[in-house]
Coordinates of C-alpha atoms and ligand atoms in Angstrom, one line a residue:
M1 CA 233.9 11.6 20.3
N2 CA 231.3 10.8 17.6
E3 CA 232.6 8.6 14.8
P4 CA 231.2 9.5 11.3
T5 CA 228.8 6.7 9.9
A6 CA 230.3 4.5 7.3
A7 CA 230.0 6.2 3.9
G8 CA 227.4 4.7 1.6
A9 CA 226.3 2.3 4.4
D10 CA 222.6 2.8 3.5
L11 CA 223.2 2.1 -0.3
E12 CA 220.9 -1.0 -0.1
A13 CA 218.1 0.8 1.7
P14 CA 215.0 1.5 -0.5
A15 CA 214.5 4.9 -1.9
P16 CA 212.3 6.7 0.5
L17 CA 210.8 9.1 -2.0
D18 CA 208.4 8.5 -4.9
L19 CA 210.1 8.8 -8.2
P20 CA 207.7 9.1 -11.1
T21 CA 207.2 5.8 -12.8
G22 CA 204.8 4.4 -15.4
G23 CA 203.5 6.5 -18.4
T24 CA 204.3 6.1 -22.1
V25 CA 206.7 8.0 -24.1
A26 CA 203.7 9.9 -25.7
A27 CA 202.2 10.8 -22.4
W28 CA 205.4 12.1 -21.0
T29 CA 206.3 14.0 -24.1
E30 CA 202.9 15.8 -23.9
R31 CA 203.4 16.7 -20.2
Y32 CA 207.0 17.9 -21.1
G33 CA 205.5 20.3 -23.7
N34 CA 203.2 21.7 -21.0
A35 CA 205.9 22.0 -18.3
L36 CA 209.2 22.9 -19.9
M37 CA 210.2 25.9 -22.0
N38 CA 210.6 25.1 -25.7
T39 CA 214.2 25.9 -25.8
F40 CA 215.3 22.4 -26.9
G41 CA 212.4 21.6 -29.3
R42 CA 210.6 18.3 -29.0
P43 CA 212.6 15.5 -27.2
R44 CA 213.4 12.6 -29.3
R45 CA 212.2 10.1 -26.6
V46 CA 211.6 10.0 -22.9
L47 CA 214.2 7.8 -21.3
V48 CA 213.8 6.1 -17.9
R49 CA 216.8 4.0 -17.3
G50 CA 220.4 3.3 -18.6
E51 CA 223.0 0.7 -18.1
G52 CA 226.4 0.6 -19.6
P53 CA 226.1 2.1 -23.1
Y54 CA 222.4 1.4 -23.4
V55 CA 219.3 3.5 -22.4
W56 CA 215.7 2.5 -22.3
D57 CA 212.6 4.7 -23.0
A58 CA 209.3 4.9 -21.2
D59 CA 207.9 2.3 -23.6
G60 CA 210.5 -0.2 -22.8
V61 CA 212.5 0.1 -26.0
R62 CA 216.3 -0.2 -25.8
Y63 CA 218.8 2.1 -27.5
L64 CA 222.7 2.0 -27.9
D65 CA 223.5 5.5 -26.7
L66 CA 226.1 6.7 -29.2
L67 CA 225.7 10.4 -28.2
G68 CA 226.5 9.8 -24.4
G69 CA 224.5 12.9 -23.4
I70 CA 226.6 14.8 -25.8
A71 CA 230.1 13.5 -24.9
V72 CA 229.2 13.5 -21.1
N73 CA 228.6 9.9 -20.1
T74 CA 232.2 8.9 -20.1
L75 CA 231.6 5.6 -18.4
G76 CA 228.1 4.9 -19.7
H77 CA 225.1 4.8 -17.6
A78 CA 224.9 3.7 -13.9
H79 CA 228.6 2.7 -13.7
P80 CA 229.0 1.0 -10.4
T81 CA 232.1 2.7 -9.3
L82 CA 230.9 6.2 -10.2
T83 CA 227.5 5.5 -8.7
A84 CA 229.2 4.3 -5.5
A85 CA 231.6 7.3 -5.4
I86 CA 228.7 9.7 -5.7
C87 CA 226.6 8.0 -3.1
A88 CA 229.4 7.6 -0.6
Q89 CA 230.3 11.3 -0.8
L90 CA 226.7 12.5 -0.8
G91 CA 226.1 10.3 2.4
T92 CA 229.2 11.8 4.0
L93 CA 229.3 15.4 3.1
G94 CA 227.4 16.8 0.2
H95 CA 228.1 20.4 -0.1
V96 CA 230.1 23.0 2.0
S97 CA 230.5 26.2 0.0
N98 CA 233.9 27.7 -0.9
F99 CA 234.3 29.2 2.6
F100 CA 235.5 25.5 3.2
A101 CA 237.6 23.1 1.5
T102 CA 237.2 19.3 1.2
P103 CA 239.8 16.5 0.6
V104 CA 238.0 15.2 -2.5
Q105 CA 238.0 18.8 -4.0
V106 CA 241.7 19.1 -3.4
S107 CA 242.5 15.7 -4.7
F108 CA 240.5 16.3 -7.7
A109 CA 242.4 19.4 -8.6
E110 CA 245.6 17.6 -7.9
R111 CA 244.6 14.8 -10.4
L112 CA 243.7 17.3 -13.0
L113 CA 247.1 19.1 -12.6
E114 CA 248.7 15.8 -13.0
I115 CA 246.9 14.3 -16.1
S116 CA 247.2 17.6 -17.8
G117 CA 250.7 18.0 -17.2
A118 CA 250.3 21.3 -15.5
S119 CA 251.9 20.1 -12.4
A120 CA 255.1 20.3 -14.3
V121 CA 254.7 24.0 -14.6
P122 CA 255.4 25.7 -11.2
G123 CA 252.4 27.7 -10.1
S124 CA 249.7 25.9 -12.0
R125 CA 246.2 25.9 -10.4
V126 CA 242.6 24.8 -10.9
F127 CA 239.3 26.7 -10.7
F128 CA 236.1 24.6 -10.4
A129 CA 232.8 25.6 -12.0
N130 CA 229.7 23.7 -12.9
S131 CA 229.5 23.7 -16.6
G132 CA 231.4 24.3 -19.9
T133 CA 230.0 27.7 -20.4
E134 CA 231.0 28.8 -16.8
A135 CA 234.5 27.4 -17.3
N136 CA 234.8 29.6 -20.4
E137 CA 233.3 32.5 -18.6
A138 CA 236.1 32.3 -16.1
A139 CA 238.7 32.0 -18.8
L140 CA 237.2 35.1 -20.5
K141 CA 237.6 36.9 -17.1
M142 CA 241.1 35.8 -16.9
A143 CA 241.8 37.1 -20.3
R144 CA 240.3 40.5 -19.3
R145 CA 242.5 40.6 -16.3
T146 CA 245.7 40.8 -18.6
G147 CA 244.5 44.4 -19.2
R148 CA 244.5 43.8 -22.9
P149 CA 241.5 44.7 -25.0
R150 CA 241.2 42.1 -27.8
V151 CA 240.3 38.5 -27.7
L152 CA 240.5 36.2 -30.7
A153 CA 238.2 33.2 -31.4
L154 CA 237.7 31.1 -34.5
E155 CA 234.8 31.2 -37.0
G156 CA 232.7 28.1 -36.3
A157 CA 233.6 28.2 -32.6
F158 CA 231.0 27.1 -29.9
H159 CA 232.0 28.1 -26.3
G160 CA 228.6 28.2 -24.6
R161 CA 225.5 30.2 -24.0
T162 CA 226.0 32.6 -21.1
M163 CA 226.8 36.1 -22.3
G164 CA 230.5 36.0 -22.0
A165 CA 230.9 32.5 -23.5
L166 CA 228.3 33.4 -26.1
A167 CA 230.6 36.5 -27.1
L168 CA 233.1 33.8 -27.9
T169 CA 230.7 31.6 -29.9
H170 CA 230.5 32.4 -33.6
K171 CA 227.0 31.3 -34.8
A172 CA 224.9 34.3 -35.6
A173 CA 221.6 32.5 -34.7
Y174 CA 222.8 32.0 -31.1
R175 CA 224.4 35.6 -30.8
E176 CA 222.1 38.1 -32.5
P177 CA 219.1 37.8 -30.3
F178 CA 221.2 38.7 -27.3
E179 CA 223.3 41.6 -28.5
P180 CA 225.0 43.6 -27.2
L181 CA 227.3 41.0 -26.0
P182 CA 230.6 41.7 -24.1
G183 CA 232.9 43.4 -26.5
G184 CA 236.4 43.0 -27.7
V185 CA 236.0 39.6 -29.3
E186 CA 237.1 39.0 -33.0
F187 CA 236.6 36.0 -35.1
V188 CA 239.3 34.8 -37.5
P189 CA 238.8 32.3 -40.2
F190 CA 239.0 28.6 -39.1
G191 CA 242.4 27.0 -39.6
D192 CA 243.9 30.0 -41.4
A193 CA 247.4 30.4 -40.1
A194 CA 248.1 33.6 -42.1
A195 CA 244.8 35.2 -40.9
L196 CA 245.7 34.5 -37.3
E197 CA 249.2 35.9 -37.8
A198 CA 247.6 39.1 -39.3
A199 CA 245.2 39.4 -36.3
M200 CA 247.8 38.7 -33.6
G201 CA 249.3 41.6 -31.7
D202 CA 250.6 42.8 -28.4
D203 CA 247.1 44.2 -27.7
V204 CA 245.6 40.5 -27.7
A205 CA 244.7 39.2 -24.4
G206 CA 244.0 35.7 -25.5
L207 CA 243.3 33.4 -28.3
V208 CA 240.5 30.8 -27.6
L209 CA 240.4 27.6 -29.7
E210 CA 238.8 24.2 -29.7
V211 CA 241.4 21.6 -30.7
V212 CA 238.5 19.9 -32.5
Q213 CA 235.4 22.1 -33.2
G214 CA 232.6 19.9 -31.7
E215 CA 229.4 21.7 -32.5
A216 CA 230.6 22.9 -35.8
G217 CA 230.7 19.2 -36.8
V218 CA 233.8 17.6 -35.4
R219 CA 236.4 19.7 -37.3
P220 CA 239.9 19.2 -36.1
L221 CA 242.4 22.2 -36.6
P222 CA 244.6 21.5 -39.5
P223 CA 248.0 19.9 -38.8
G224 CA 250.5 22.4 -37.4
Y225 CA 247.9 25.1 -36.7
L226 CA 248.1 24.7 -32.9
A227 CA 251.8 24.9 -32.8
H228 CA 251.8 28.0 -34.9
A229 CA 249.1 29.5 -32.6
R230 CA 251.3 28.6 -29.7
R231 CA 254.3 30.3 -31.2
L232 CA 252.4 33.5 -32.0
T233 CA 250.7 33.8 -28.6
Q234 CA 254.0 33.2 -26.9
E235 CA 255.7 35.9 -29.1
H236 CA 252.9 38.4 -28.2
G237 CA 252.4 37.5 -24.6
A238 CA 248.7 36.4 -25.2
L239 CA 247.0 33.7 -23.4
L240 CA 246.5 30.4 -25.3
V241 CA 243.1 29.1 -24.1
L242 CA 242.1 25.7 -25.2
D243 CA 238.3 24.8 -24.8
E244 CA 238.6 21.1 -24.2
V245 CA 235.0 21.0 -22.9
Q246 CA 234.0 18.4 -25.4
T247 CA 237.3 16.9 -26.4
G248 CA 238.8 16.5 -22.9
V249 CA 239.0 13.6 -20.4
G250 CA 239.8 10.7 -22.7
R251 CA 237.3 11.5 -25.5
T252 CA 240.1 11.5 -28.2
G253 CA 242.0 8.6 -26.9
A254 CA 244.5 10.9 -25.0
W255 CA 243.6 12.5 -21.7
F256 CA 243.3 15.8 -23.5
A257 CA 243.1 16.5 -27.2
H258 CA 246.1 18.9 -27.3
Q259 CA 248.2 16.0 -25.9
H260 CA 247.2 13.7 -28.8
P261 CA 250.1 13.4 -31.3
E262 CA 247.9 13.9 -34.3
L263 CA 245.5 16.6 -32.9
G264 CA 247.7 18.8 -30.7
G265 CA 251.2 17.3 -30.9
G266 CA 251.8 18.2 -27.2
V267 CA 251.4 21.9 -27.4
R268 CA 251.0 23.3 -23.8
P269 CA 248.3 25.9 -23.4
D270 CA 248.1 28.7 -20.7
V271 CA 244.5 27.8 -20.0
M272 CA 242.4 24.8 -20.5
T273 CA 238.6 24.6 -19.8
L274 CA 236.8 21.4 -19.2
A275 CA 233.2 20.1 -18.5
K276 CA 231.1 17.6 -20.2
G277 CA 232.7 14.2 -19.7
L278 CA 234.8 15.3 -16.7
A279 CA 232.5 13.7 -14.1
G280 CA 230.8 11.0 -16.1
G281 CA 227.5 12.8 -16.1
F282 CA 227.6 14.8 -12.9
P283 CA 227.6 18.6 -13.6
V284 CA 231.1 20.0 -13.3
G285 CA 233.3 22.5 -15.0
A286 CA 237.0 23.3 -14.5
V287 CA 239.6 25.7 -15.6
V288 CA 243.3 24.6 -15.5
A289 CA 245.7 27.5 -15.4
F290 CA 249.3 26.5 -16.5
G291 CA 251.9 28.3 -14.7
E292 CA 252.0 31.3 -12.3
R293 CA 251.0 34.0 -14.7
A294 CA 247.8 32.4 -15.8
A295 CA 246.9 31.1 -12.3
G296 CA 247.4 34.5 -10.7
L297 CA 245.0 36.4 -13.1
L298 CA 242.0 35.9 -11.0
G299 CA 242.8 37.2 -7.4
T300 CA 241.0 36.7 -4.2
G301 CA 237.4 37.9 -4.5
Q302 CA 237.7 38.4 -8.4
H303 CA 235.6 35.3 -9.3
G304 CA 233.5 32.9 -7.4
T305 CA 230.7 30.3 -7.4
T306 CA 228.4 28.6 -4.9
F307 CA 228.5 25.1 -6.3
G308 CA 231.9 25.0 -8.0
G309 CA 234.2 22.4 -6.4
N310 CA 231.3 20.7 -4.8
P311 CA 232.5 17.5 -3.1
V312 CA 230.0 15.2 -4.7
A313 CA 231.1 16.6 -8.2
A314 CA 234.6 16.2 -7.1
A315 CA 234.1 12.5 -6.2
A316 CA 232.5 11.9 -9.3
G317 CA 235.4 13.4 -11.3
L318 CA 237.9 11.4 -9.3
A319 CA 236.0 8.2 -10.0
T320 CA 235.7 9.0 -13.7
I321 CA 239.4 9.7 -14.0
G322 CA 240.1 6.7 -11.9
V323 CA 238.1 4.2 -14.0
I324 CA 239.5 5.5 -17.3
E325 CA 243.0 4.9 -16.0
R326 CA 242.2 1.5 -14.1
D327 CA 240.3 0.0 -17.2
G328 CA 242.7 1.3 -19.8
L329 CA 240.1 3.2 -21.6
L330 CA 242.2 5.5 -23.5
E331 CA 243.7 2.6 -25.4
R332 CA 240.0 1.2 -25.8
V333 CA 239.0 4.5 -27.4
R334 CA 241.8 4.5 -29.9
D335 CA 241.1 0.9 -30.8
V336 CA 237.2 1.1 -31.2
S337 CA 237.6 4.5 -33.1
E338 CA 240.0 3.1 -35.7
R339 CA 237.8 0.0 -36.4
L340 CA 234.6 2.0 -36.5
A341 CA 236.1 4.7 -38.7
G342 CA 237.5 2.0 -41.0
A343 CA 234.0 0.2 -41.3
L344 CA 232.2 3.5 -41.8
R345 CA 234.6 4.7 -44.6
R346 CA 233.7 1.6 -46.7
L347 CA 229.9 2.6 -46.7
P348 CA 228.5 4.1 -50.0
A349 CA 226.3 6.4 -47.8
V350 CA 229.3 7.8 -46.2
R351 CA 231.4 10.6 -47.9
E352 CA 233.9 11.2 -45.1
V353 CA 234.6 10.2 -41.5
R354 CA 236.3 12.6 -39.1
A355 CA 237.3 10.7 -36.0
A356 CA 239.1 12.0 -33.0
G357 CA 238.9 9.0 -30.9
L358 CA 235.3 8.6 -29.9
L359 CA 234.3 11.9 -31.2
V360 CA 233.2 11.1 -34.7
A361 CA 231.5 12.8 -37.5
I362 CA 229.9 10.8 -40.4
E363 CA 229.7 13.0 -43.3
L364 CA 226.8 11.9 -45.6
N365 CA 226.3 12.5 -49.4
G366 CA 223.9 15.4 -48.8
P367 CA 221.7 17.2 -46.3
V368 CA 220.0 14.0 -44.9
S369 CA 221.4 13.9 -41.3
T370 CA 218.1 14.4 -39.6
A371 CA 216.5 11.7 -41.6
V372 CA 219.3 9.3 -41.2
A373 CA 219.3 10.0 -37.5
E374 CA 215.7 9.2 -37.3
V375 CA 216.3 5.8 -39.1
A376 CA 219.0 5.0 -36.7
L377 CA 216.8 5.9 -33.7
E378 CA 214.0 3.6 -35.0
A379 CA 216.6 0.9 -35.3
G380 CA 217.8 1.4 -31.7
Y381 CA 220.7 3.7 -32.1
V382 CA 221.0 7.4 -30.6
V383 CA 223.1 9.5 -33.0
N384 CA 223.2 13.2 -33.4
P385 CA 222.7 15.2 -36.7
V386 CA 225.2 17.8 -35.7
T387 CA 225.1 19.6 -39.1
P388 CA 222.6 19.1 -42.0
T389 CA 225.1 16.8 -43.7
A390 CA 226.8 15.0 -40.7
L391 CA 226.1 12.8 -37.8
R392 CA 228.0 13.0 -34.6
L393 CA 228.8 10.1 -32.4
A394 CA 230.2 11.0 -28.7
P395 CA 229.6 7.6 -27.0
P396 CA 230.7 6.3 -23.6
L397 CA 234.3 5.4 -23.6
I398 CA 233.3 1.9 -22.5
L399 CA 231.8 1.2 -25.8
T400 CA 233.1 -2.0 -27.6
W401 CA 233.3 -2.5 -31.2
E402 CA 230.8 -5.5 -31.0
Q403 CA 228.2 -3.1 -29.6
V404 CA 228.7 -0.3 -32.1
S405 CA 229.1 -2.5 -35.3
G406 CA 225.3 -2.7 -35.5
L407 CA 225.2 0.9 -36.5
V408 CA 227.4 0.2 -39.4
D409 CA 224.8 -2.4 -40.6
V410 CA 222.0 0.3 -40.1
L411 CA 223.9 2.7 -42.3
A412 CA 224.7 -0.1 -44.9
G413 CA 220.9 -0.6 -45.2
L414 CA 219.8 2.8 -45.8
P415 CA 217.3 3.4 -48.5
A416 CA 218.7 4.6 -51.8
D417 CA 217.7 8.3 -51.6
L418 CA 219.3 8.6 -48.2
V419 CA 222.5 6.8 -49.5
A420 CA 222.6 9.4 -52.2
G421 CA 222.1 12.1 -49.8
E422 CA 218.8 13.4 -51.5
V423 CA 216.0 14.7 -49.4
A424 CA 212.8 12.9 -50.3
S425 CA 210.5 15.2 -52.0
Ligands
PLP501 C1 229.3 22.0 -24.8 C2 230.3 22.9 -25.0 C3 230.4 24.1 -24.1 C4 229.3 24.5 -23.2 O1 229.2 23.6 -22.2 P1 227.9 23.7 -21.3 O2 228.3 22.7 -20.2 O3 226.8 23.2 -22.1 O4 227.7 25.0 -20.7 C5 231.5 25.0 -24.3 N1 232.5 24.6 -25.2 C6 232.4 23.3 -26.0 C7 233.6 23.1 -26.9 C8 231.4 22.5 -25.8 O5 231.4 21.5 -26.6

């Protein structure tokens, strides 16, 4: 009988293919413009390498990555445990399709059920996808399967860019060029409990919420709103779907934002969608269905995916969860968040700080976020102007206070017009 070769045995071997090297940021930016669609606009820099919370551009300049690939690089860049897990799995069994199962896929699902608390609800199950938008797409199909016509989402919501997820996304500029979108979705004003109550009924299939609206500028639901939403959905038999694509997997200092005492207070959803940080940078998405009713909505043959549950993605997810636990990162997130928010709040350039663990919005005194982000980038800090007036930070959870404190110094030294929030004329 043939024994399989040791996983990852060839890790030290030199890469046999020619990865592109050399070339300046300017040269690669030019080539980017001639090779890629312009959906994302001009890239801020061309990056060639990362280590821990740092990245380097093609000109050799180092940056502290406080965006983390938009809340994705949970363990920073080139984390040895994550890298080893991915390489070992890829060197053993890289893909099988969903006609087959793998131990890593099963174990990953079991871990998700465990840390989400879903394993305490009999019948809970996981569906794997490859991105946030796909996870939400699956959740919307689950809602349809209730047989009820209406789905409620919130003003300001972002749930993704495929047609179904886009139907749940509120922003007109994202939606309007692609209408007609799948119907039945209604938007209710953000955080308005009375409006939600008025919209709710026995014909509602589901209510889709972000515990903290990420793309809208890190806006947490008001205290008590989620509990109210849970009561209403329960009363009317509607699904409570929490989109934790951006807030899940440790980002807020709890495994999931809805478990955080100040954000969700332990409300239990029927469906939770995940992606972004779930596998530390490897593409993955997941739907966790709490209990038998939710888990049974998509029957055999009613949904599917070629890549979903891919063993390499599953290995990356298991490693990410494993390191968060092993290294006590949830506690680190809470600690760094508190110190950072405290320091930022003392700055004259900062009007308000909204911090949900290491998902942070820095509200400035006016519509200068793009200009301030540029100053920060020039100083070696990657931050994201998430709204005209706010910067977003979603750094790796391995970040230390010592590393991030330099950003506070940069913001303390901003020129007077940016401190005042005035756009230079
Ligand atoms: C990013 C995001 C999505 C979409 O995820 P993709 O992986 O980009 O498709 C959906 N919901 C929320 C809350 C997000 O932040």
